Amino acid sequence: MHIEPAVVEGAKIALSYASGTAALGYAAKLALQAMKTDGALALLVRTLIAAVAVFISFEVLPHTPVGVSEVHLILGTTLLMMLGVAPAALGLAAGLLVQSLFFAPQDLPQYGMNVTTLLVPLFATAALASRIIPRATAYVDLSYAQTLKLSLAYQGGIVVWVAFWALYGHGVGAANLQNIATFGVAYMGVVLLEPLIDLAVLAAAKALRGLQGSALVQSRVYSAA
């Protein structure tokens, strides 16, 4: 997900700097909490895993500009479930920054918008997961319906934020509304595909019980909360 250049310009872009800073600040708060519960090494390892996965998803895998943004896999719910909300958030922010700095410098002015659009739905999805997934259920035992709900929440949040930035930047003109709608429809493929990826990754984790208790994954993958 990358907001196209010129969607928000001029003085209006200051809002994205504020929202991006707030999102990163909350991610830092979660990281401090994760360090207390899991340790600094586990946080670092999981963040690096997330950052590499995000970079591959954004830069290596197919990604197509559609309307006001790009359509590609993000793997947000996969990272959230396997690594935890703090490493997932830091990895999304870091992977996006590396791509913007070294491979797509034209996206750097939109970094505040992009990081807001990626992280705020992630935080909301983490809160939703705590409500809809029973505490006695390990993530490796989730159903497609449960993962679909999380994917809908995350991807739906992304579409809402993309629409917000487009409307904020260019108003409710017919062409702008059409571009937003085109992006939303195209993103439905990602919404349906990512739960399958989540289940495949969780199934692989279930088969690899040796990961249980390691710094590579969060404990909730194998154990109830």
mmCIF file of C-alpha atoms in Angstrom:
data_model
loop_
_atom_site.group_PDB
_atom_site.id
_atom_site.type_symbol
_atom_site.label_atom_id
_atom_site.label_comp_id
_atom_site.label_asym_id
_atom_site.label_seq_id
_atom_site.Cartn_x
_atom_site.Cartn_y
_atom_site.Cartn_z
ATOM 1 C CA MET A 1 0.000 0.000 0.000
ATOM 2 C CA HIS A 2 1.535 3.275 -1.156
ATOM 3 C CA ILE A 3 -0.394 6.494 -1.557
ATOM 4 C CA GLU A 4 0.411 7.868 -5.001
ATOM 5 C CA PRO A 5 2.460 11.095 -5.185
ATOM 6 C CA ALA A 6 0.376 14.278 -5.472
ATOM 7 C CA VAL A 7 -2.660 12.775 -3.719
ATOM 8 C CA VAL A 8 -1.944 15.120 -0.789
ATOM 9 C CA GLU A 9 0.260 18.151 -1.385
ATOM 10 C CA GLY A 10 1.257 21.492 0.074
ATOM 11 C CA ALA A 11 0.286 22.478 3.587
ATOM 12 C CA LYS A 12 -2.178 19.593 3.804
ATOM 13 C CA ILE A 13 0.646 17.063 4.012
ATOM 14 C CA ALA A 14 1.466 18.353 7.519
ATOM 15 C CA LEU A 15 -1.437 16.271 8.839
ATOM 16 C CA SER A 16 0.297 13.106 7.614
ATOM 17 C CA TYR A 17 3.448 14.046 9.517
ATOM 18 C CA ALA A 18 1.417 14.430 12.704
ATOM 19 C CA SER A 19 -0.541 11.200 12.237
ATOM 20 C CA GLY A 20 2.571 9.260 11.249
ATOM 21 C CA THR A 21 4.453 10.541 14.295
ATOM 22 C CA ALA A 22 1.551 9.548 16.542
ATOM 23 C CA ALA A 23 1.401 6.056 15.015
ATOM 24 C CA LEU A 24 5.142 5.566 15.419
ATOM 25 C CA GLY A 25 4.969 6.864 18.971
ATOM 26 C CA TYR A 26 2.317 4.308 19.863
ATOM 27 C CA ALA A 27 4.396 1.589 18.189
ATOM 28 C CA ALA A 28 7.345 2.642 20.365
ATOM 29 C CA LYS A 29 5.142 2.374 23.457
ATOM 30 C CA LEU A 30 4.115 -1.154 22.461
ATOM 31 C CA ALA A 31 7.766 -1.998 21.822
ATOM 32 C CA LEU A 32 8.708 -0.973 25.357
ATOM 33 C CA GLN A 33 5.949 -3.193 26.709
ATOM 34 C CA ALA A 34 7.135 -6.081 24.526
ATOM 35 C CA MET A 35 10.676 -5.663 25.805
ATOM 36 C CA LYS A 36 9.435 -6.069 29.367
ATOM 37 C CA THR A 37 7.449 -9.228 28.614
ATOM 38 C CA ASP A 38 9.535 -10.951 25.920
ATOM 39 C CA GLY A 39 12.962 -9.323 26.157
ATOM 40 C CA ALA A 40 14.895 -7.019 23.858
ATOM 41 C CA LEU A 41 16.430 -9.855 21.816
ATOM 42 C CA ALA A 42 13.053 -11.375 20.937
ATOM 43 C CA LEU A 43 11.708 -7.964 19.948
ATOM 44 C CA LEU A 44 14.730 -7.275 17.755
ATOM 45 C CA VAL A 45 14.636 -10.674 16.027
ATOM 46 C CA ARG A 46 10.912 -10.508 15.333
ATOM 47 C CA THR A 47 11.155 -6.921 14.113
ATOM 48 C CA LEU A 48 13.901 -7.899 11.647
ATOM 49 C CA ILE A 49 11.806 -10.828 10.409
ATOM 50 C CA ALA A 50 8.838 -8.508 9.936
ATOM 51 C CA ALA A 51 10.909 -5.851 8.161
ATOM 52 C CA VAL A 52 12.347 -8.383 5.698
ATOM 53 C CA ALA A 53 8.896 -9.837 5.018
ATOM 54 C CA VAL A 54 7.453 -6.362 4.461
ATOM 55 C CA PHE A 55 10.255 -5.356 2.117
ATOM 56 C CA ILE A 56 9.791 -8.525 0.054
ATOM 57 C CA SER A 57 6.040 -7.978 -0.050
ATOM 58 C CA PHE A 58 6.365 -4.340 -1.090
ATOM 59 C CA GLU A 59 9.338 -4.466 -3.433
ATOM 60 C CA VAL A 60 9.809 -8.033 -4.714
ATOM 61 C CA LEU A 61 6.296 -9.453 -5.030
ATOM 62 C CA PRO A 62 3.945 -8.060 -7.714
ATOM 63 C CA HIS A 63 2.530 -4.647 -6.911
ATOM 64 C CA THR A 64 0.248 -2.687 -9.215
ATOM 65 C CA PRO A 65 -0.804 0.983 -9.040
ATOM 66 C CA VAL A 66 -4.601 1.144 -9.031
ATOM 67 C CA GLY A 67 -6.428 4.428 -8.601
ATOM 68 C CA VAL A 68 -4.966 6.422 -5.722
ATOM 69 C CA SER A 69 -2.649 3.738 -4.335
ATOM 70 C CA GLU A 70 -1.030 0.365 -5.030
ATOM 71 C CA VAL A 71 -2.474 -3.107 -4.667
ATOM 72 C CA HIS A 72 -0.199 -5.787 -3.222
ATOM 73 C CA LEU A 73 0.077 -8.199 -0.345
ATOM 74 C CA ILE A 74 0.922 -6.630 2.988
ATOM 75 C CA LEU A 75 0.774 -9.672 5.292
ATOM 76 C CA GLY A 76 -0.230 -7.457 8.197
ATOM 77 C CA THR A 77 -2.390 -10.050 9.941
ATOM 78 C CA THR A 78 0.214 -12.758 9.334
ATOM 79 C CA LEU A 79 2.899 -10.656 11.001
ATOM 80 C CA LEU A 80 0.518 -9.680 13.790
ATOM 81 C CA MET A 81 -0.354 -13.269 14.683
ATOM 82 C CA MET A 82 3.091 -14.798 14.274
ATOM 83 C CA LEU A 83 5.251 -12.029 15.738
ATOM 84 C CA GLY A 84 3.034 -9.823 17.868
ATOM 85 C CA VAL A 85 1.713 -6.308 17.399
ATOM 86 C CA ALA A 86 4.913 -4.439 18.360
ATOM 87 C CA PRO A 87 7.312 -6.318 16.023
ATOM 88 C CA ALA A 88 4.699 -6.215 13.248
ATOM 89 C CA ALA A 89 4.284 -2.449 13.620
ATOM 90 C CA LEU A 90 8.027 -1.772 13.783
ATOM 91 C CA GLY A 91 8.643 -4.126 10.864
ATOM 92 C CA LEU A 92 5.993 -2.444 8.716
ATOM 93 C CA ALA A 93 7.455 0.973 9.470
ATOM 94 C CA ALA A 94 11.056 -0.164 8.888
ATOM 95 C CA GLY A 95 10.344 -2.115 5.705
ATOM 96 C CA LEU A 96 8.406 0.806 4.284
ATOM 97 C CA LEU A 97 11.205 3.226 5.187
ATOM 98 C CA VAL A 98 13.938 1.093 3.588
ATOM 99 C CA GLN A 99 11.943 0.805 0.400
ATOM 100 C CA SER A 100 11.241 4.530 0.326
ATOM 101 C CA LEU A 101 14.839 5.533 1.017
ATOM 102 C CA PHE A 102 16.637 3.196 -1.374
ATOM 103 C CA PHE A 103 14.190 1.939 -3.993
ATOM 104 C CA ALA A 104 11.264 4.357 -4.283
ATOM 105 C CA PRO A 105 12.407 7.826 -3.137
ATOM 106 C CA GLN A 106 9.329 9.335 -4.787
ATOM 107 C CA ASP A 107 7.314 7.727 -1.971
ATOM 108 C CA LEU A 108 9.308 9.346 0.838
ATOM 109 C CA PRO A 109 7.122 12.496 1.078
ATOM 110 C CA GLN A 110 4.137 10.175 1.555
ATOM 111 C CA TYR A 111 5.818 8.193 4.354
ATOM 112 C CA GLY A 112 3.647 9.760 7.058
ATOM 113 C CA MET A 113 0.491 8.860 5.155
ATOM 114 C CA ASN A 114 1.686 5.368 4.358
ATOM 115 C CA VAL A 115 2.850 4.528 7.862
ATOM 116 C CA THR A 116 -0.417 5.845 9.316
ATOM 117 C CA THR A 117 -2.423 3.784 6.843
ATOM 118 C CA LEU A 118 -0.487 0.624 7.704
ATOM 119 C CA LEU A 119 -0.160 0.968 11.470
ATOM 120 C CA VAL A 120 -3.476 2.353 12.685
ATOM 121 C CA PRO A 121 -5.484 -0.562 11.188
ATOM 122 C CA LEU A 122 -2.892 -2.944 12.660
ATOM 123 C CA PHE A 123 -3.498 -1.563 16.148
ATOM 124 C CA ALA A 124 -7.249 -1.807 15.626
ATOM 125 C CA THR A 125 -6.951 -5.386 14.378
ATOM 126 C CA ALA A 126 -4.879 -6.360 17.409
ATOM 127 C CA ALA A 127 -7.634 -4.971 19.642
ATOM 128 C CA LEU A 128 -10.249 -6.872 17.621
ATOM 129 C CA ALA A 129 -8.270 -10.121 17.899
ATOM 130 C CA SER A 130 -8.338 -9.854 21.673
ATOM 131 C CA ARG A 131 -12.138 -9.646 21.514
ATOM 132 C CA ILE A 132 -13.108 -12.249 18.904
ATOM 133 C CA ILE A 133 -10.490 -14.941 19.584
ATOM 134 C CA PRO A 134 -11.118 -16.831 22.832
ATOM 135 C CA ARG A 135 -8.272 -16.606 25.301
ATOM 136 C CA ALA A 136 -8.127 -20.410 25.364
ATOM 137 C CA THR A 137 -7.404 -20.579 21.615
ATOM 138 C CA ALA A 138 -3.841 -20.665 20.297
ATOM 139 C CA TYR A 139 -3.334 -18.962 16.956
ATOM 140 C CA VAL A 140 -2.323 -22.228 15.256
ATOM 141 C CA ASP A 141 -5.891 -23.423 15.901
ATOM 142 C CA LEU A 142 -7.668 -20.500 14.233
ATOM 143 C CA SER A 143 -10.286 -21.120 11.560
ATOM 144 C CA TYR A 144 -10.575 -19.453 8.148
ATOM 145 C CA ALA A 145 -13.591 -17.500 9.430
ATOM 146 C CA GLN A 146 -11.563 -16.059 12.296
ATOM 147 C CA THR A 147 -8.627 -15.119 10.127
ATOM 148 C CA LEU A 148 -10.993 -13.646 7.527
ATOM 149 C CA LYS A 149 -12.492 -11.351 10.170
ATOM 150 C CA LEU A 150 -9.028 -10.112 11.080
ATOM 151 C CA SER A 151 -8.097 -9.661 7.436
ATOM 152 C CA LEU A 152 -11.319 -7.775 6.732
ATOM 153 C CA ALA A 153 -10.628 -5.500 9.677
ATOM 154 C CA TYR A 154 -7.046 -4.795 8.645
ATOM 155 C CA GLN A 155 -7.555 -4.467 4.906
ATOM 156 C CA GLY A 156 -10.805 -2.585 5.404
ATOM 157 C CA GLY A 157 -8.970 -0.137 7.639
ATOM 158 C CA ILE A 158 -6.361 0.372 4.931
ATOM 159 C CA VAL A 159 -9.031 1.106 2.311
ATOM 160 C CA VAL A 160 -10.704 3.579 4.678
ATOM 161 C CA TRP A 161 -7.430 5.413 5.279
ATOM 162 C CA VAL A 162 -6.554 5.471 1.578
ATOM 163 C CA ALA A 163 -9.994 6.924 0.886
ATOM 164 C CA PHE A 164 -9.523 9.487 3.633
ATOM 165 C CA TRP A 165 -6.212 10.727 2.240
ATOM 166 C CA ALA A 166 -7.619 10.905 -1.282
ATOM 167 C CA LEU A 167 -10.714 12.830 -0.157
ATOM 168 C CA TYR A 168 -8.616 15.060 2.085
ATOM 169 C CA GLY A 169 -6.282 15.846 -0.803
ATOM 170 C CA HIS A 170 -8.685 16.206 -3.724
ATOM 171 C CA GLY A 171 -12.223 16.364 -2.398
ATOM 172 C CA VAL A 172 -15.333 14.603 -3.671
ATOM 173 C CA GLY A 173 -14.949 15.121 -7.393
ATOM 174 C CA ALA A 174 -16.233 12.381 -9.684
ATOM 175 C CA ALA A 175 -12.784 11.396 -10.939
ATOM 176 C CA ASN A 176 -11.397 11.157 -7.420
ATOM 177 C CA LEU A 177 -14.337 9.066 -6.207
ATOM 178 C CA GLN A 178 -13.904 6.748 -9.191
ATOM 179 C CA ASN A 179 -10.211 6.285 -8.414
ATOM 180 C CA ILE A 180 -11.024 5.475 -4.785
ATOM 181 C CA ALA A 181 -13.699 2.973 -5.818
ATOM 182 C CA THR A 182 -11.367 1.342 -8.332
ATOM 183 C CA PHE A 183 -8.730 0.866 -5.663
ATOM 184 C CA GLY A 184 -11.272 -0.536 -3.185
ATOM 185 C CA VAL A 185 -12.608 -3.096 -5.653
ATOM 186 C CA ALA A 186 -9.121 -4.171 -6.724
ATOM 187 C CA TYR A 187 -8.128 -4.632 -3.082
ATOM 188 C CA MET A 188 -10.841 -7.235 -2.527
ATOM 189 C CA GLY A 189 -8.505 -9.858 -3.994
ATOM 190 C CA VAL A 190 -5.997 -9.126 -1.238
ATOM 191 C CA VAL A 191 -8.732 -9.343 1.410
ATOM 192 C CA LEU A 192 -9.703 -12.838 0.258
ATOM 193 C CA LEU A 193 -6.170 -14.101 -0.305
ATOM 194 C CA GLU A 194 -4.446 -13.014 2.877
ATOM 195 C CA PRO A 195 -6.531 -15.250 5.213
ATOM 196 C CA LEU A 196 -5.385 -18.236 3.136
ATOM 197 C CA ILE A 197 -1.784 -17.116 3.570
ATOM 198 C CA ASP A 198 -2.401 -16.669 7.300
ATOM 199 C CA LEU A 199 -3.754 -20.211 7.584
ATOM 200 C CA ALA A 200 -0.885 -21.640 5.534
ATOM 201 C CA VAL A 201 1.694 -19.925 7.746
ATOM 202 C CA LEU A 202 -0.117 -21.028 10.909
ATOM 203 C CA ALA A 203 -0.331 -24.608 9.590
ATOM 204 C CA ALA A 204 3.403 -24.555 8.930
ATOM 205 C CA ALA A 205 3.990 -23.257 12.445
ATOM 206 C CA LYS A 206 1.791 -26.019 13.847
ATOM 207 C CA ALA A 207 3.919 -28.597 12.054
ATOM 208 C CA LEU A 208 7.126 -26.950 13.275
ATOM 209 C CA ARG A 209 6.636 -27.321 17.004
ATOM 210 C CA GLY A 210 10.330 -26.640 17.460
ATOM 211 C CA LEU A 211 9.529 -22.940 17.129
ATOM 212 C CA GLN A 212 7.544 -23.048 20.341
ATOM 213 C CA GLY A 213 9.310 -21.043 23.016
ATOM 214 C CA SER A 214 11.822 -19.528 20.570
ATOM 215 C CA ALA A 215 12.449 -15.852 19.965
ATOM 216 C CA LEU A 216 11.242 -16.227 16.370
ATOM 217 C CA VAL A 217 7.513 -16.211 17.162
ATOM 218 C CA GLN A 218 5.283 -14.869 19.904
ATOM 219 C CA SER A 219 4.064 -17.309 22.556
ATOM 220 C CA ARG A 220 0.385 -16.889 21.587
ATOM 221 C CA VAL A 221 1.068 -18.799 18.372
ATOM 222 C CA TYR A 222 1.176 -22.056 20.335
ATOM 223 C CA SER A 223 -0.288 -21.191 23.737
ATOM 224 C CA ALA A 224 -3.502 -19.670 25.012
ATOM 225 C CA ALA A 225 -3.278 -16.134 26.318
#
